[in-house]
Structures are given as C-alpha cells and as structure tokens.
Amino acid sequence: MDQIATTILSSGKSAVELALFVLLPIMIVMLSLMRWMEATGWLNRIVSITAPLLKPFGLTGLGVFALIQVMMVSFAAPLATLAVMARTGSAPRHIAATLAMVLALAQANVVFPMAAAGLNIPVTLLIALGGGLVAATATYYLFGRHLSLQELNHEQDLMPETEPPRGMMAVIRRAGSDAWEIAIGALPLLVVALVAVNLVRLTGVIELLESAMAPLFLMLGYPPETLVLAITKYIAGGTAMMGIAMDQIANGVISPQQINLLAGLLLCPLDVAGVAILLSAGKPVAAVAKPAIYGALIGVAFRVVCHAVVYM
C-alpha cells in the first residue's frame, strides 16, 4: 500500500508541475498572440491571403482558420470552426478535407510544452503542415471524391468574428483565462494517465510487453518505450501521452532525439479522444468521418516518414 500511495502522490506532483509550470505559461503566450491577431484583424488578413494558395488542397478560408487554430492553440480549437462549416452548409467535401487536415496536424497544446523535453518546434510544425496538406489532398481527391461540392453559403461572410478586447491588457487577461481553462482541464487526465501507467508498471506488465515488442520496435528504429506512449496516446489522447513522455524524459528513459523521432507518430489529434471531440461539431462533420480518417492516416504516415528521414 505504501508503494501505491507513493506512486499516486509522485504522479500527482508530476502532473501538477506539468500543467501549471509548463503547459499554462506556454498557452498564455500562444493564446495572447492568437487573441491579439484576432483583435487587430491580422488573423483574417492571413486567412484571406493564404486561402487561394491552399484551395488546390481542398481547403477553404475556414479550413485555413482551423489550421491556424490547431497549430497555435489546441486540437479542440477548430471545433467551433467545424461547427460553423456544419451549421451553415459548407460542402461536405470541404468539411472532410478540413477534418482530415486537423487530425493530421501537430496540436499546439502538446507541441509547445514538449519544447522543454527537447522537441524541435520549427521542424515538427513544418513537417506537420506538410502532413496536414497531404491529408487534406488525399481526402479531397481520393477518399472523399464522391462527396458533394455544393455550397449553401458565401464563406467570406462566415469567418469567425470576435469582439476586439479593449487594449493589450484585456487581450492578455482573456488569453490567461482561456489558458487556465486548458491547463486545469488537462490536469485530471494527466493525473489519471500518470497514475495508471505507473501502477501498471509496478506489476511488471509493461516491462514484459516492451521486452516482447522490442525486436519489432528496434527493427522500425523506435525505442521499446514507444509502446506505452502509443497506447496512452491513441486511447487517452495527446495530453495524457505528453505527461508520460515528460515523465520518461525526466527519468532518462527516452532521449530528446527519440522524442523528435516519435513526434510524427504521436503528436496529432488522430486518437479516440480527439476524433470523438471533433465529430461533436455536428452531423455533417460526423458524416464525413470515414474518408477524413483515411486521409488523416495518409498524412500521419507522411509525417512518420519525414521524421524518420530527419532523425534516424
């Protein structure tokens, strides 16, 4: 019992430190930047400029907005944008391409905190952008080619609008409030994930599985510790996986080079929790889930290959 209590307390301490001293300050900075861009109109200008360039990939202006939200805020940030697309009659084919892209990108709420573990942010985001565009293209032209292209709206009138806060301090206060919600919301999941993995590790089951799977992972160029990270990520989500990865880094179980190698596989919203949350945007989004997931898998595979080329 003493060992179990010690495990729970140490895991809880690690989760609190990660949520409050790593995730929270980084999200305050990123959200402040995002809110300032919204308030000054820069965000809509960027969308207007880049939307024509990304149209060949099956993305619209709202799709570009969703891209920026994932890479600057969190995987759940595009939920509102997908809901707008679903509610106002965007073409199912465009919705599918946007959803696939979101699922294949690297989410900011995991990427930026993992800079503390040695993750190369510019390379990760650049490869993720390529993976997202590959996912959107594969969905638009291949997996979702049977979907309708009929639009029921003029999308330029549907760009999400926010009331500009009065002054920079108001922007920072609003960003701080949003960042606090993200960090506190992630805390229970981090605690449960760390406690569960560490308790299972006490039984020796994880070590047995890692030993059994080690030849396969080593053949692929991955460390045996990939197993617990992959299981955590694809069941509990990226935030839970981040907690385990940061704990492993702190204990010297995996290296920063290995974190960068695994980033293409582990840093994306394509997991049970991520898909469930994004599909809640509306029935039109849920209706295109199948082709979007197929496209996202292609995008993630592209990222895995790119990270292997760069870091193996």
mmCIF file of N, CA, C and O in Angstrom, residues 49-105:
data_model
loop_
_atom_site.group_PDB
_atom_site.id
_atom_site.type_symbol
_atom_site.label_atom_id
_atom_site.label_comp_id
_atom_site.label_asym_id
_atom_site.label_seq_id
_atom_site.Cartn_x
_atom_site.Cartn_y
_atom_site.Cartn_z
ATOM 1 N N ILE A 49 -5.201 35.920 -47.432
ATOM 2 C CA ILE A 49 -4.053 35.809 -48.335
ATOM 3 C C ILE A 49 -3.738 34.357 -48.662
ATOM 4 O O ILE A 49 -3.444 34.005 -49.809
ATOM 5 N N THR A 50 -3.806 33.489 -47.643
ATOM 6 C CA THR A 50 -3.381 32.103 -47.839
ATOM 7 C C THR A 50 -4.473 31.198 -48.400
ATOM 8 O O THR A 50 -4.168 30.164 -48.996
ATOM 9 N N ALA A 51 -5.741 31.576 -48.232
ATOM 10 C CA ALA A 51 -6.838 30.721 -48.698
ATOM 11 C C ALA A 51 -6.741 30.377 -50.184
ATOM 12 O O ALA A 51 -6.895 29.206 -50.553
ATOM 13 N N PRO A 52 -6.469 31.355 -51.081
ATOM 14 C CA PRO A 52 -6.344 30.990 -52.504
ATOM 15 C C PRO A 52 -5.186 30.029 -52.766
ATOM 16 O O PRO A 52 -5.269 29.187 -53.667
ATOM 17 N N LEU A 53 -4.113 30.144 -51.977
ATOM 18 C CA LEU A 53 -2.955 29.267 -52.172
ATOM 19 C C LEU A 53 -3.257 27.835 -51.766
ATOM 20 O O LEU A 53 -2.687 26.882 -52.329
ATOM 21 N N LEU A 54 -4.137 27.664 -50.779
ATOM 22 C CA LEU A 54 -4.447 26.330 -50.266
ATOM 23 C C LEU A 54 -5.705 25.725 -50.881
ATOM 24 O O LEU A 54 -6.056 24.590 -50.573
ATOM 25 N N LYS A 55 -6.353 26.481 -51.764
ATOM 26 C CA LYS A 55 -7.559 25.960 -52.419
ATOM 27 C C LYS A 55 -7.296 24.665 -53.190
ATOM 28 O O LYS A 55 -8.134 23.753 -53.159
ATOM 29 N N PRO A 56 -6.147 24.522 -53.890
ATOM 30 C CA PRO A 56 -5.888 23.254 -54.602
ATOM 31 C C PRO A 56 -5.810 22.039 -53.685
ATOM 32 O O PRO A 56 -5.934 20.908 -54.147
ATOM 33 N N PHE A 57 -5.590 22.260 -52.380
ATOM 34 C CA PHE A 57 -5.532 21.154 -51.422
ATOM 35 C C PHE A 57 -6.916 20.787 -50.882
ATOM 36 O O PHE A 57 -7.033 19.927 -50.010
ATOM 37 N N GLY A 58 -7.955 21.459 -51.380
ATOM 38 C CA GLY A 58 -9.313 21.173 -50.927
ATOM 39 C C GLY A 58 -9.729 21.982 -49.720
ATOM 40 O O GLY A 58 -10.749 21.678 -49.089
ATOM 41 N N LEU A 59 -8.960 23.032 -49.374
ATOM 42 C CA LEU A 59 -9.245 23.833 -48.193
ATOM 43 C C LEU A 59 -9.842 25.179 -48.577
ATOM 44 O O LEU A 59 -9.496 25.753 -49.609
ATOM 45 N N THR A 60 -10.722 25.678 -47.727
ATOM 46 C CA THR A 60 -11.336 26.988 -47.917
ATOM 47 C C THR A 60 -10.785 27.940 -46.852
ATOM 48 O O THR A 60 -9.913 27.570 -46.063
ATOM 49 N N GLY A 61 -11.346 29.154 -46.821
ATOM 50 C CA GLY A 61 -10.896 30.114 -45.822
ATOM 51 C C GLY A 61 -11.101 29.612 -44.405
ATOM 52 O O GLY A 61 -10.235 29.784 -43.534
ATOM 53 N N LEU A 62 -12.244 28.972 -44.153
ATOM 54 C CA LEU A 62 -12.486 28.406 -42.823
ATOM 55 C C LEU A 62 -11.519 27.273 -42.522
ATOM 56 O O LEU A 62 -11.117 27.073 -41.374
ATOM 57 N N GLY A 63 -11.126 26.526 -43.544
ATOM 58 C CA GLY A 63 -10.133 25.461 -43.364
ATOM 59 C C GLY A 63 -8.796 26.024 -42.938
ATOM 60 O O GLY A 63 -8.114 25.465 -42.064
ATOM 61 N N VAL A 64 -8.404 27.145 -43.542
ATOM 62 C CA VAL A 64 -7.148 27.801 -43.166
ATOM 63 C C VAL A 64 -7.229 28.298 -41.728
ATOM 64 O O VAL A 64 -6.270 28.201 -40.957
ATOM 65 N N PHE A 65 -8.387 28.840 -41.351
ATOM 66 C CA PHE A 65 -8.589 29.302 -39.980
ATOM 67 C C PHE A 65 -8.424 28.151 -38.997
ATOM 68 O O PHE A 65 -7.782 28.290 -37.945
ATOM 69 N N ALA A 66 -8.989 26.987 -39.351
ATOM 70 C CA ALA A 66 -8.854 25.804 -38.499
ATOM 71 C C ALA A 66 -7.400 25.366 -38.382
ATOM 72 O O ALA A 66 -6.946 24.955 -37.309
ATOM 73 N N LEU A 67 -6.658 25.465 -39.471
ATOM 74 C CA LEU A 67 -5.233 25.110 -39.463
ATOM 75 C C LEU A 67 -4.470 25.963 -38.456
ATOM 76 O O LEU A 67 -3.679 25.451 -37.650
ATOM 77 N N ILE A 68 -4.716 27.269 -38.499
ATOM 78 C CA ILE A 68 -4.027 28.180 -37.584
ATOM 79 C C ILE A 68 -4.417 27.881 -36.138
ATOM 80 O O ILE A 68 -3.573 27.921 -35.228
ATOM 81 N N GLN A 69 -5.686 27.572 -35.921
ATOM 82 C CA GLN A 69 -6.144 27.281 -34.556
ATOM 83 C C GLN A 69 -5.444 26.056 -33.973
ATOM 84 O O GLN A 69 -5.048 26.056 -32.807
ATOM 85 N N VAL A 70 -5.302 24.992 -34.764
ATOM 86 C CA VAL A 70 -4.639 23.780 -34.261
ATOM 87 C C VAL A 70 -3.189 24.065 -33.925
ATOM 88 O O VAL A 70 -2.681 23.673 -32.864
ATOM 89 N N MET A 71 -2.492 24.755 -34.809
ATOM 90 C CA MET A 71 -1.050 24.926 -34.658
ATOM 91 C C MET A 71 -0.663 26.043 -33.707
ATOM 92 O O MET A 71 0.506 26.164 -33.339
ATOM 93 N N MET A 72 -1.654 26.858 -33.272
ATOM 94 C CA MET A 72 -1.344 27.945 -32.347
ATOM 95 C C MET A 72 -2.061 27.824 -31.010
ATOM 96 O O MET A 72 -1.650 28.458 -30.035
ATOM 97 N N VAL A 73 -3.162 27.033 -30.939
ATOM 98 C CA VAL A 73 -3.924 26.955 -29.691
ATOM 99 C C VAL A 73 -3.997 25.512 -29.192
ATOM 100 O O VAL A 73 -3.283 25.131 -28.267
ATOM 101 N N SER A 74 -4.863 24.706 -29.789
ATOM 102 C CA SER A 74 -5.006 23.315 -29.359
ATOM 103 C C SER A 74 -5.809 22.542 -30.397
ATOM 104 O O SER A 74 -6.404 23.126 -31.308
ATOM 105 N N PHE A 75 -5.853 21.221 -30.245
ATOM 106 C CA PHE A 75 -6.583 20.392 -31.194
ATOM 107 C C PHE A 75 -8.080 20.654 -31.146
ATOM 108 O O PHE A 75 -8.800 20.444 -32.126
ATOM 109 N N ALA A 76 -8.588 21.104 -29.992
ATOM 110 C CA ALA A 76 -10.018 21.337 -29.840
ATOM 111 C C ALA A 76 -10.442 22.710 -30.340
ATOM 112 O O ALA A 76 -11.635 22.955 -30.530
ATOM 113 N N ALA A 77 -9.490 23.609 -30.578
ATOM 114 C CA ALA A 77 -9.831 24.970 -31.008
ATOM 115 C C ALA A 77 -10.617 25.010 -32.319
ATOM 116 O O ALA A 77 -11.523 25.842 -32.471
ATOM 117 N N PRO A 78 -10.335 24.125 -33.304
ATOM 118 C CA PRO A 78 -11.107 24.168 -34.561
ATOM 119 C C PRO A 78 -12.535 23.636 -34.425
ATOM 120 O O PRO A 78 -13.272 23.637 -35.412
ATOM 121 N N LEU A 79 -12.905 23.183 -33.235
ATOM 122 C CA LEU A 79 -14.256 22.642 -33.051
ATOM 123 C C LEU A 79 -15.308 23.684 -33.441
ATOM 124 O O LEU A 79 -16.290 23.363 -34.123
ATOM 125 N N ALA A 80 -15.093 24.935 -33.028
ATOM 126 C CA ALA A 80 -16.042 25.991 -33.351
ATOM 127 C C ALA A 80 -16.085 26.251 -34.857
ATOM 128 O O ALA A 80 -17.161 26.485 -35.426
ATOM 129 N N THR A 81 -14.921 26.196 -35.500
ATOM 130 C CA THR A 81 -14.864 26.427 -36.952
ATOM 131 C C THR A 81 -15.571 25.302 -37.708
ATOM 132 O O THR A 81 -16.324 25.551 -38.656
ATOM 133 N N LEU A 82 -15.344 24.063 -37.300
ATOM 134 C CA LEU A 82 -16.035 22.934 -37.927
ATOM 135 C C LEU A 82 -17.542 23.034 -37.699
ATOM 136 O O LEU A 82 -18.339 22.685 -38.587
ATOM 137 N N ALA A 83 -17.930 23.518 -36.523
ATOM 138 C CA ALA A 83 -19.355 23.686 -36.235
ATOM 139 C C ALA A 83 -19.974 24.739 -37.151
ATOM 140 O O ALA A 83 -21.110 24.584 -37.617
ATOM 141 N N VAL A 84 -19.225 25.814 -37.418
ATOM 142 C CA VAL A 84 -19.707 26.844 -38.347
ATOM 143 C C VAL A 84 -19.880 26.250 -39.742
ATOM 144 O O VAL A 84 -20.888 26.481 -40.415
ATOM 145 N N MET A 85 -18.898 25.460 -40.182
ATOM 146 C CA MET A 85 -18.982 24.828 -41.501
ATOM 147 C C MET A 85 -20.188 23.886 -41.577
ATOM 148 O O MET A 85 -20.907 23.841 -42.589
ATOM 149 N N ALA A 86 -20.422 23.141 -40.511
ATOM 150 C CA ALA A 86 -21.540 22.197 -40.493
ATOM 151 C C ALA A 86 -22.887 22.920 -40.457
ATOM 152 O O ALA A 86 -23.831 22.544 -41.152
ATOM 153 N N ARG A 87 -22.960 23.987 -39.671
ATOM 154 C CA ARG A 87 -24.230 24.684 -39.458
ATOM 155 C C ARG A 87 -24.652 25.512 -40.669
ATOM 156 O O ARG A 87 -25.845 25.676 -40.934
ATOM 157 N N THR A 88 -23.686 26.019 -41.405
ATOM 158 C CA THR A 88 -24.004 26.972 -42.472
ATOM 159 C C THR A 88 -23.935 26.366 -43.868
ATOM 160 O O THR A 88 -24.035 27.085 -44.855
ATOM 161 N N GLY A 89 -23.755 25.064 -43.965
ATOM 162 C CA GLY A 89 -23.880 24.416 -45.260
ATOM 163 C C GLY A 89 -22.638 24.397 -46.119
ATOM 164 O O GLY A 89 -22.743 24.448 -47.351
ATOM 165 N N SER A 90 -21.457 24.343 -45.525
ATOM 166 C CA SER A 90 -20.246 24.168 -46.325
ATOM 167 C C SER A 90 -20.300 22.815 -47.035
ATOM 168 O O SER A 90 -20.944 21.879 -46.550
ATOM 169 N N ALA A 91 -19.632 22.721 -48.168
ATOM 170 C CA ALA A 91 -19.658 21.488 -48.946
ATOM 171 C C ALA A 91 -19.086 20.332 -48.136
ATOM 172 O O ALA A 91 -18.030 20.485 -47.496
ATOM 173 N N PRO A 92 -19.742 19.174 -48.128
ATOM 174 C CA PRO A 92 -19.223 18.017 -47.386
ATOM 175 C C PRO A 92 -17.790 17.664 -47.754
ATOM 176 O O PRO A 92 -17.009 17.245 -46.894
ATOM 177 N N ARG A 93 -17.437 17.855 -49.016
ATOM 178 C CA ARG A 93 -16.071 17.529 -49.442
ATOM 179 C C ARG A 93 -15.054 18.449 -48.786
ATOM 180 O O ARG A 93 -13.958 18.024 -48.410
ATOM 181 N N HIS A 94 -15.404 19.725 -48.644
ATOM 182 C CA HIS A 94 -14.508 20.672 -47.976
ATOM 183 C C HIS A 94 -14.442 20.392 -46.471
ATOM 184 O O HIS A 94 -13.373 20.530 -45.858
ATOM 185 N N ILE A 95 -15.574 20.019 -45.884
ATOM 186 C CA ILE A 95 -15.580 19.664 -44.458
ATOM 187 C C ILE A 95 -14.669 18.459 -44.219
ATOM 188 O O ILE A 95 -13.884 18.434 -43.265
ATOM 189 N N ALA A 96 -14.762 17.456 -45.094
ATOM 190 C CA ALA A 96 -13.937 16.252 -44.948
ATOM 191 C C ALA A 96 -12.458 16.585 -45.058
ATOM 192 O O ALA A 96 -11.639 16.092 -44.267
ATOM 193 N N ALA A 97 -12.089 17.422 -46.029
ATOM 194 C CA ALA A 97 -10.684 17.796 -46.206
ATOM 195 C C ALA A 97 -10.173 18.561 -44.985
ATOM 196 O O ALA A 97 -9.042 18.352 -44.529
ATOM 197 N N THR A 98 -11.008 19.455 -44.453
ATOM 198 C CA THR A 98 -10.612 20.232 -43.266
ATOM 199 C C THR A 98 -10.444 19.331 -42.054
ATOM 200 O O THR A 98 -9.470 19.459 -41.301
ATOM 201 N N LEU A 99 -11.370 18.410 -41.846
ATOM 202 C CA LEU A 99 -11.283 17.490 -40.704
ATOM 203 C C LEU A 99 -10.040 16.610 -40.813
ATOM 204 O O LEU A 99 -9.332 16.405 -39.818
ATOM 205 N N ALA A 100 -9.763 16.097 -41.999
ATOM 206 C CA ALA A 100 -8.568 15.269 -42.196
ATOM 207 C C ALA A 100 -7.304 16.048 -41.875
ATOM 208 O O ALA A 100 -6.388 15.541 -41.217
ATOM 209 N N MET A 101 -7.248 17.288 -42.341
ATOM 210 C CA MET A 101 -6.081 18.130 -42.067
ATOM 211 C C MET A 101 -5.896 18.342 -40.570
ATOM 212 O O MET A 101 -4.788 18.203 -40.041
ATOM 213 N N VAL A 102 -6.994 18.667 -39.871
ATOM 214 C CA VAL A 102 -6.923 18.909 -38.423
ATOM 215 C C VAL A 102 -6.403 17.668 -37.694
ATOM 216 O O VAL A 102 -5.548 17.760 -36.804
ATOM 217 N N LEU A 103 -6.884 16.490 -38.088
ATOM 218 C CA LEU A 103 -6.488 15.245 -37.424
ATOM 219 C C LEU A 103 -5.020 14.903 -37.670
ATOM 220 O O LEU A 103 -4.407 14.190 -36.863
ATOM 221 N N ALA A 104 -4.453 15.382 -38.774
ATOM 222 C CA ALA A 104 -3.069 15.034 -39.119
ATOM 223 C C ALA A 104 -2.052 16.072 -38.667
ATOM 224 O O ALA A 104 -0.843 15.821 -38.727
ATOM 225 N N LEU A 105 -2.508 17.234 -38.210
ATOM 226 C CA LEU A 105 -1.591 18.288 -37.780
ATOM 227 C C LEU A 105 -1.039 17.996 -36.378
ATOM 228 O O LEU A 105 -1.513 17.107 -35.678
#
